[in-house]
mmCIF file of C-alpha atoms in Angstrom:
data_model
loop_
_atom_site.group_PDB
_atom_site.id
_atom_site.type_symbol
_atom_site.label_atom_id
_atom_site.label_comp_id
_atom_site.label_asym_id
_atom_site.label_seq_id
_atom_site.Cartn_x
_atom_site.Cartn_y
_atom_site.Cartn_z
ATOM 1 C CA MET T 1268 43.759 52.221 91.878
ATOM 2 C CA THR T 1269 44.353 48.609 92.892
ATOM 3 C CA LYS T 1270 47.085 46.448 91.412
ATOM 4 C CA GLN T 1271 44.468 44.018 90.026
ATOM 5 C CA MET T 1272 42.610 46.788 88.150
ATOM 6 C CA PHE T 1273 45.920 48.184 86.840
ATOM 7 C CA ALA T 1274 46.868 44.723 85.524
ATOM 8 C CA VAL T 1275 43.562 44.412 83.641
ATOM 9 C CA MET T 1276 43.990 47.822 82.013
ATOM 10 C CA ALA T 1277 47.569 47.015 81.071
ATOM 11 C CA SER T 1278 46.529 43.760 79.404
ATOM 12 C CA GLY T 1279 43.877 45.639 77.428
ATOM 13 C CA LEU T 1280 46.437 48.150 76.196
ATOM 14 C CA ALA T 1281 48.755 45.315 75.225
ATOM 15 C CA LEU T 1282 45.978 43.665 73.163
ATOM 16 C CA MET T 1283 45.295 46.922 71.295
ATOM 17 C CA ALA T 1284 48.982 47.359 70.612
ATOM 18 C CA ALA T 1285 49.222 43.809 69.263
ATOM 19 C CA THR T 1286 46.600 44.502 66.581
ATOM 20 C CA PRO T 1287 47.742 47.629 64.731
ATOM 21 C CA ALA T 1288 46.157 46.332 61.500
ATOM 22 C CA LEU T 1289 42.694 47.308 62.766
ATOM 23 C CA ALA T 1290 41.980 51.001 63.326
ATOM 24 C CA GLN T 1291 38.889 53.185 63.353
ATOM 25 C CA GLN T 1292 38.755 56.189 61.006
ATOM 26 C CA GLY T 1293 35.604 58.282 60.893
ATOM 27 C CA GLY T 1294 33.393 55.317 61.773
ATOM 28 C CA SER T 1295 34.849 53.005 59.088
ATOM 29 C CA THR T 1296 37.169 50.057 59.634
ATOM 30 C CA VAL T 1297 40.559 49.861 57.934
ATOM 31 C CA THR T 1298 41.853 46.281 57.879
ATOM 32 C CA ALA T 1299 45.273 44.823 57.338
ATOM 33 C CA ALA T 1300 44.276 44.060 53.757
ATOM 34 C CA THR T 1301 44.208 47.791 52.940
ATOM 35 C CA THR T 1302 47.045 48.999 55.183
ATOM 36 C CA GLN T 1303 49.561 46.419 53.949
ATOM 37 C CA GLY T 1304 48.853 46.799 50.248
ATOM 38 C CA PRO T 1305 46.105 47.454 47.686
ATOM 39 C CA ILE T 1306 43.608 44.707 46.951
ATOM 40 C CA LEU T 1307 43.137 43.392 43.419
ATOM 41 C CA SER T 1308 39.707 41.859 42.676
ATOM 42 C CA PHE T 1309 38.646 40.034 39.508
ATOM 43 C CA SER T 1310 36.767 36.957 38.278
ATOM 44 C CA VAL T 1311 37.749 34.074 36.024
ATOM 45 C CA SER T 1312 35.182 31.965 34.151
ATOM 46 C CA GLU T 1313 35.661 28.534 32.618
ATOM 47 C CA GLU T 1314 33.078 26.919 30.334
ATOM 48 C CA VAL T 1315 32.731 23.146 30.051
ATOM 49 C CA ARG T 1316 30.719 21.733 27.166
ATOM 50 C CA SER T 1317 29.668 18.094 27.175
ATOM 51 C CA ARG T 1318 27.072 15.725 25.821
ATOM 52 C CA PRO T 1319 23.969 15.727 28.067
ATOM 53 C CA ASP T 1320 23.130 12.622 30.044
ATOM 54 C CA GLN T 1321 19.451 13.373 30.726
ATOM 55 C CA ALA T 1322 16.520 15.110 29.072
ATOM 56 C CA THR T 1323 13.126 16.427 30.174
ATOM 57 C CA VAL T 1324 9.997 16.758 28.054
ATOM 58 C CA GLY T 1325 6.673 18.378 28.865
ATOM 59 C CA ALA T 1326 3.313 16.999 27.766
ATOM 60 C CA GLY T 1327 -0.298 17.688 28.580
ATOM 61 C CA VAL T 1328 -3.895 17.623 27.452
ATOM 62 C CA THR T 1329 -6.637 20.237 27.203
ATOM 63 C CA THR T 1330 -10.311 19.407 27.583
ATOM 64 C CA THR T 1331 -13.501 21.496 27.401
ATOM 65 C CA ALA T 1332 -16.923 20.656 28.865
ATOM 66 C CA PRO T 1333 -20.150 22.479 29.819
ATOM 67 C CA THR T 1334 -19.334 22.262 33.535
ATOM 68 C CA ALA T 1335 -16.115 22.568 35.512
ATOM 69 C CA VAL T 1336 -16.656 19.159 37.129
ATOM 70 C CA GLU T 1337 -17.074 17.452 33.763
ATOM 71 C CA ALA T 1338 -14.067 19.251 32.275
ATOM 72 C CA MET T 1339 -11.894 18.109 35.183
ATOM 73 C CA ARG T 1340 -13.210 14.549 34.943
ATOM 74 C CA GLN T 1341 -12.455 14.298 31.232
ATOM 75 C CA ASN T 1342 -9.042 15.801 31.726
ATOM 76 C CA ALA T 1343 -8.161 13.381 34.527
ATOM 77 C CA ALA T 1344 -9.044 10.417 32.306
ATOM 78 C CA ALA T 1345 -6.921 11.793 29.473
ATOM 79 C CA MET T 1346 -3.972 12.479 31.769
ATOM 80 C CA ASP T 1347 -4.097 8.919 33.112
ATOM 81 C CA LYS T 1348 -3.517 7.674 29.551
ATOM 82 C CA LEU T 1349 -0.683 10.153 29.033
ATOM 83 C CA ILE T 1350 1.116 9.157 32.234
ATOM 84 C CA ALA T 1351 0.634 5.462 31.445
ATOM 85 C CA ALA T 1352 2.248 6.027 28.041
ATOM 86 C CA ALA T 1353 5.265 7.677 29.684
ATOM 87 C CA LYS T 1354 5.674 4.789 32.104
ATOM 88 C CA ALA T 1355 5.371 2.310 29.250
ATOM 89 C CA ARG T 1356 8.447 3.981 27.701
ATOM 90 C CA GLY T 1357 10.404 3.297 30.898
ATOM 91 C CA ILE T 1358 9.921 6.606 32.719
ATOM 92 C CA LYS T 1359 9.958 6.039 36.486
ATOM 93 C CA THR T 1360 7.145 7.370 38.671
ATOM 94 C CA GLU T 1361 9.550 9.614 40.590
ATOM 95 C CA ASP T 1362 10.683 11.181 37.312
ATOM 96 C CA ILE T 1363 7.162 12.308 36.341
ATOM 97 C CA GLN T 1364 5.957 15.570 37.888
ATOM 98 C CA THR T 1365 2.837 17.637 37.374
ATOM 99 C CA SER T 1366 3.904 21.094 36.183
ATOM 100 C CA GLY T 1367 0.581 22.897 35.921
ATOM 101 C CA ILE T 1368 -3.214 22.592 36.064
ATOM 102 C CA ASN T 1369 -5.416 25.400 34.811
ATOM 103 C CA LEU T 1370 -9.220 25.634 34.866
ATOM 104 C CA SER T 1371 -10.892 28.627 33.238
ATOM 105 C CA PRO T 1372 -14.267 29.583 31.718
ATOM 106 C CA GLN T 1373 -14.416 30.054 27.941
ATOM 107 C CA TYR T 1374 -16.447 32.726 26.134
ATOM 108 C CA ASP T 1375 -17.279 33.524 22.528
ATOM 109 C CA TYR T 1376 -16.698 37.205 21.825
ATOM 110 C CA ASN T 1377 -17.486 36.965 18.106
ATOM 111 C CA ASN T 1378 -20.691 38.688 16.997
ATOM 112 C CA GLN T 1379 -21.239 39.980 20.518
ATOM 113 C CA THR T 1380 -24.253 42.286 20.794
ATOM 114 C CA PRO T 1381 -23.353 45.699 22.248
ATOM 115 C CA GLY T 1382 -24.312 45.872 25.890
ATOM 116 C CA GLN T 1383 -24.690 42.095 26.152
ATOM 117 C CA PRO T 1384 -22.230 39.660 27.796
ATOM 118 C CA PRO T 1385 -20.263 37.253 25.575
ATOM 119 C CA ARG T 1386 -21.670 33.793 24.951
ATOM 120 C CA PHE T 1387 -20.524 31.240 27.525
ATOM 121 C CA LEU T 1388 -18.953 28.148 25.914
ATOM 122 C CA GLY T 1389 -17.990 26.039 28.915
ATOM 123 C CA TYR T 1390 -14.942 25.311 31.027
ATOM 124 C CA GLN T 1391 -11.487 24.442 29.770
ATOM 125 C CA VAL T 1392 -8.886 22.466 31.703
ATOM 126 C CA SER T 1393 -5.192 22.279 30.780
ATOM 127 C CA ASN T 1394 -3.026 19.793 32.659
ATOM 128 C CA SER T 1395 0.647 19.097 31.994
ATOM 129 C CA VAL T 1396 3.446 16.932 33.335
ATOM 130 C CA ARG T 1397 7.190 16.794 32.862
ATOM 131 C CA ALA T 1398 9.071 13.537 32.401
ATOM 132 C CA THR T 1399 12.840 13.139 32.802
ATOM 133 C CA THR T 1400 14.861 10.269 31.351
ATOM 134 C CA PRO T 1401 18.545 9.366 31.032
ATOM 135 C CA LYS T 1402 17.775 7.632 27.721
ATOM 136 C CA ILE T 1403 18.617 10.467 25.356
ATOM 137 C CA GLU T 1404 18.126 8.249 22.322
ATOM 138 C CA ASP T 1405 14.541 7.528 23.409
ATOM 139 C CA ILE T 1406 13.318 11.147 23.428
ATOM 140 C CA GLY T 1407 11.900 11.028 19.884
ATOM 141 C CA PRO T 1408 9.925 7.806 20.426
ATOM 142 C CA LEU T 1409 8.796 9.124 23.835
ATOM 143 C CA LEU T 1410 7.334 12.266 22.257
ATOM 144 C CA ASP T 1411 5.579 10.152 19.626
ATOM 145 C CA ALA T 1412 4.123 7.891 22.312
ATOM 146 C CA LEU T 1413 2.826 10.866 24.312
ATOM 147 C CA VAL T 1414 1.099 12.328 21.264
ATOM 148 C CA ALA T 1415 -0.354 8.919 20.349
ATOM 149 C CA ALA T 1416 -1.754 8.707 23.899
ATOM 150 C CA GLY T 1417 -3.648 11.968 23.408
ATOM 151 C CA GLY T 1418 -1.075 14.580 24.342
ATOM 152 C CA THR T 1419 -1.733 17.884 22.571
ATOM 153 C CA ASN T 1420 0.470 20.285 24.548
ATOM 154 C CA ILE T 1421 4.095 19.274 23.980
ATOM 155 C CA GLU T 1422 7.190 21.198 25.036
ATOM 156 C CA GLY T 1423 10.906 20.550 25.210
ATOM 157 C CA PRO T 1424 13.102 18.672 25.293
ATOM 158 C CA TRP T 1425 15.480 20.309 27.747
ATOM 159 C CA PHE T 1426 18.894 18.696 28.003
ATOM 160 C CA GLY T 1427 21.160 18.747 31.040
ATOM 161 C CA MET T 1428 23.602 16.924 33.272
ATOM 162 C CA LYS T 1429 22.525 14.848 36.242
ATOM 163 C CA ASP T 1430 25.663 15.910 38.136
ATOM 164 C CA ALA T 1431 26.686 19.186 36.540
ATOM 165 C CA ASP T 1432 29.139 20.022 39.324
ATOM 166 C CA ALA T 1433 31.208 16.913 38.562
ATOM 167 C CA GLN T 1434 31.880 18.335 35.095
ATOM 168 C CA LEU T 1435 33.577 21.368 36.661
ATOM 169 C CA VAL T 1436 36.235 19.624 38.767
ATOM 170 C CA GLY T 1437 38.992 20.135 36.211
ATOM 171 C CA ALA T 1438 37.786 23.650 35.432
ATOM 172 C CA ARG T 1439 38.545 24.802 38.985
ATOM 173 C CA GLY T 1440 42.246 24.026 38.659
ATOM 174 C CA THR T 1441 42.385 25.738 35.276
ATOM 175 C CA ALA T 1442 40.661 28.850 36.655
ATOM 176 C CA ILE T 1443 43.010 29.088 39.643
ATOM 177 C CA LYS T 1444 46.113 28.832 37.444
ATOM 178 C CA GLU T 1445 44.723 31.512 35.146
ATOM 179 C CA ALA T 1446 43.982 33.751 38.134
ATOM 180 C CA GLU T 1447 47.495 33.342 39.531
ATOM 181 C CA ALA T 1448 49.025 34.332 36.197
ATOM 182 C CA LYS T 1449 46.687 37.318 35.821
ATOM 183 C CA ALA T 1450 47.357 38.566 39.362
ATOM 184 C CA ALA T 1451 51.135 38.264 38.870
ATOM 185 C CA ASP T 1452 50.868 40.220 35.632
ATOM 186 C CA TYR T 1453 48.926 43.019 37.345
ATOM 187 C CA ALA T 1454 51.527 43.155 40.119
ATOM 188 C CA ARG T 1455 54.386 43.439 37.625
ATOM 189 C CA LEU T 1456 52.660 46.156 35.616
ATOM 190 C CA ALA T 1457 51.861 48.138 38.778
ATOM 191 C CA GLY T 1458 55.412 47.906 40.083
ATOM 192 C CA PHE T 1459 54.831 45.406 42.883
ATOM 193 C CA ARG T 1460 57.009 42.443 43.793
ATOM 194 C CA GLY T 1461 54.213 39.874 43.904
ATOM 195 C CA VAL T 1462 50.769 38.985 45.229
ATOM 196 C CA GLU T 1463 49.176 37.140 48.135
ATOM 197 C CA LEU T 1464 45.839 35.351 47.798
ATOM 198 C CA VAL T 1465 43.205 36.829 50.124
ATOM 199 C CA SER T 1466 39.964 35.067 49.144
ATOM 200 C CA ILE T 1467 38.219 32.861 46.575
ATOM 201 C CA SER T 1468 34.462 32.575 46.040
ATOM 202 C CA GLU T 1469 32.647 30.371 43.556
ATOM 203 C CA GLY T 1470 29.643 30.958 41.357
ATOM 204 C CA GLY T 1471 28.508 29.622 38.028
ATOM 205 C CA SER T 1472 25.657 28.607 35.805
ATOM 206 C CA PHE T 1473 24.484 25.190 34.733
ATOM 207 C CA ALA T 1474 22.285 24.061 31.860
ATOM 208 C CA SER T 1475 19.034 25.967 32.358
ATOM 209 C CA PRO T 1476 16.103 24.149 33.987
ATOM 210 C CA PRO T 1477 12.803 24.039 32.123
ATOM 211 C CA PRO T 1478 10.813 27.294 32.253
ATOM 212 C CA PRO T 1479 7.119 27.252 33.181
ATOM 213 C CA MET T 1480 5.151 25.414 30.517
ATOM 214 C CA PRO T 1481 2.799 27.579 28.400
ATOM 215 C CA PRO T 1482 -0.780 26.298 28.670
ATOM 216 C CA MET T 1483 -1.417 26.014 24.926
ATOM 217 C CA VAL T 1484 1.478 24.624 22.907
ATOM 218 C CA ARG T 1485 -0.065 22.440 20.252
ATOM 219 C CA LEU T 1486 1.574 19.597 18.350
ATOM 220 C CA GLN T 1487 -0.216 17.840 15.528
ATOM 221 C CA ALA T 1488 -0.294 14.053 15.260
ATOM 222 C CA MET T 1489 2.888 12.639 13.759
ATOM 223 C CA ASP T 1490 3.411 10.098 11.000
ATOM 224 C CA ALA T 1491 5.041 6.693 11.473
ATOM 225 C CA LYS T 1492 8.585 8.107 11.370
ATOM 226 C CA ALA T 1493 10.085 8.707 14.811
ATOM 227 C CA THR T 1494 10.615 12.345 15.693
ATOM 228 C CA PRO T 1495 14.321 13.184 15.220
ATOM 229 C CA VAL T 1496 16.010 14.675 18.292
ATOM 230 C CA GLU T 1497 19.615 15.908 18.416
ATOM 231 C CA PRO T 1498 20.983 16.503 21.948
ATOM 232 C CA GLY T 1499 24.111 18.397 20.894
ATOM 233 C CA GLN T 1500 26.072 19.650 23.911
ATOM 234 C CA VAL T 1501 25.156 21.538 27.064
ATOM 235 C CA SER T 1502 27.248 24.275 28.632
ATOM 236 C CA ASN T 1503 28.190 24.532 32.309
ATOM 237 C CA THR T 1504 30.120 27.586 33.441
ATOM 238 C CA LEU T 1505 32.274 27.977 36.538
ATOM 239 C CA THR T 1506 33.055 31.482 37.797
ATOM 240 C CA LEU T 1507 35.629 32.046 40.549
ATOM 241 C CA SER T 1508 36.041 35.475 42.139
ATOM 242 C CA PHE T 1509 39.500 36.243 43.530
ATOM 243 C CA GLN T 1510 41.034 38.853 45.797
ATOM 244 C CA TYR T 1511 44.823 39.283 45.864
ATOM 245 C CA ARG T 1512 46.914 41.664 47.919
ATOM 246 C CA LEU T 1513 49.678 43.394 45.957
ATOM 247 C CA VAL T 1514 52.985 43.084 47.823
ATOM 248 C CA ARG T 1515 55.977 45.471 47.581
#
């Protein structure tokens, strides 16, 4: 065996000796985290409630005609009026988004003769958009304007925060302090001297986005009084997952 080959083997043995925290047992890996002390894992959640700074409403129209082409044409004309009404209330073009278009044949199943197909009525088109605005106080008048423009399918409003993560900055510090105290308490109760932080991971939930809009949510025409809307508060939750090593 040459001196060069012996030197390479010796360096390899030295590297293995320098890393005793990693060993193979029955195909599994045991790391320093488990050989030096047990690992404590838990999560801490902090909820932040605040007044919303934006709201989204859904609106649409439904039209029926003898042919699919005519039903789509009538619906397009009605939707143009609806979108124009939203823009007239200050909604920007980039804050208006189509959320669903549905075209389907309609049949009359009443008094159907056995063995005969139902009576064909025509084609129905439902088209809806969602509009988002930071003007919370304008939601009621906006809904009224959409109905006055011909909107028959109204949904919402959904309230939320434009920058929900910014609301959680202070909550992170609170969660970490709570985790430190909890980990120290576990260590004391288990007879350990203290703890060492191994890892932190973040999760959470923000104010829910709007769900898919049902195709047939009807709202009758309103009187002269503006529709009252109360935004209340929205909840944003921060969840931090911690791992601590218990130290003797």
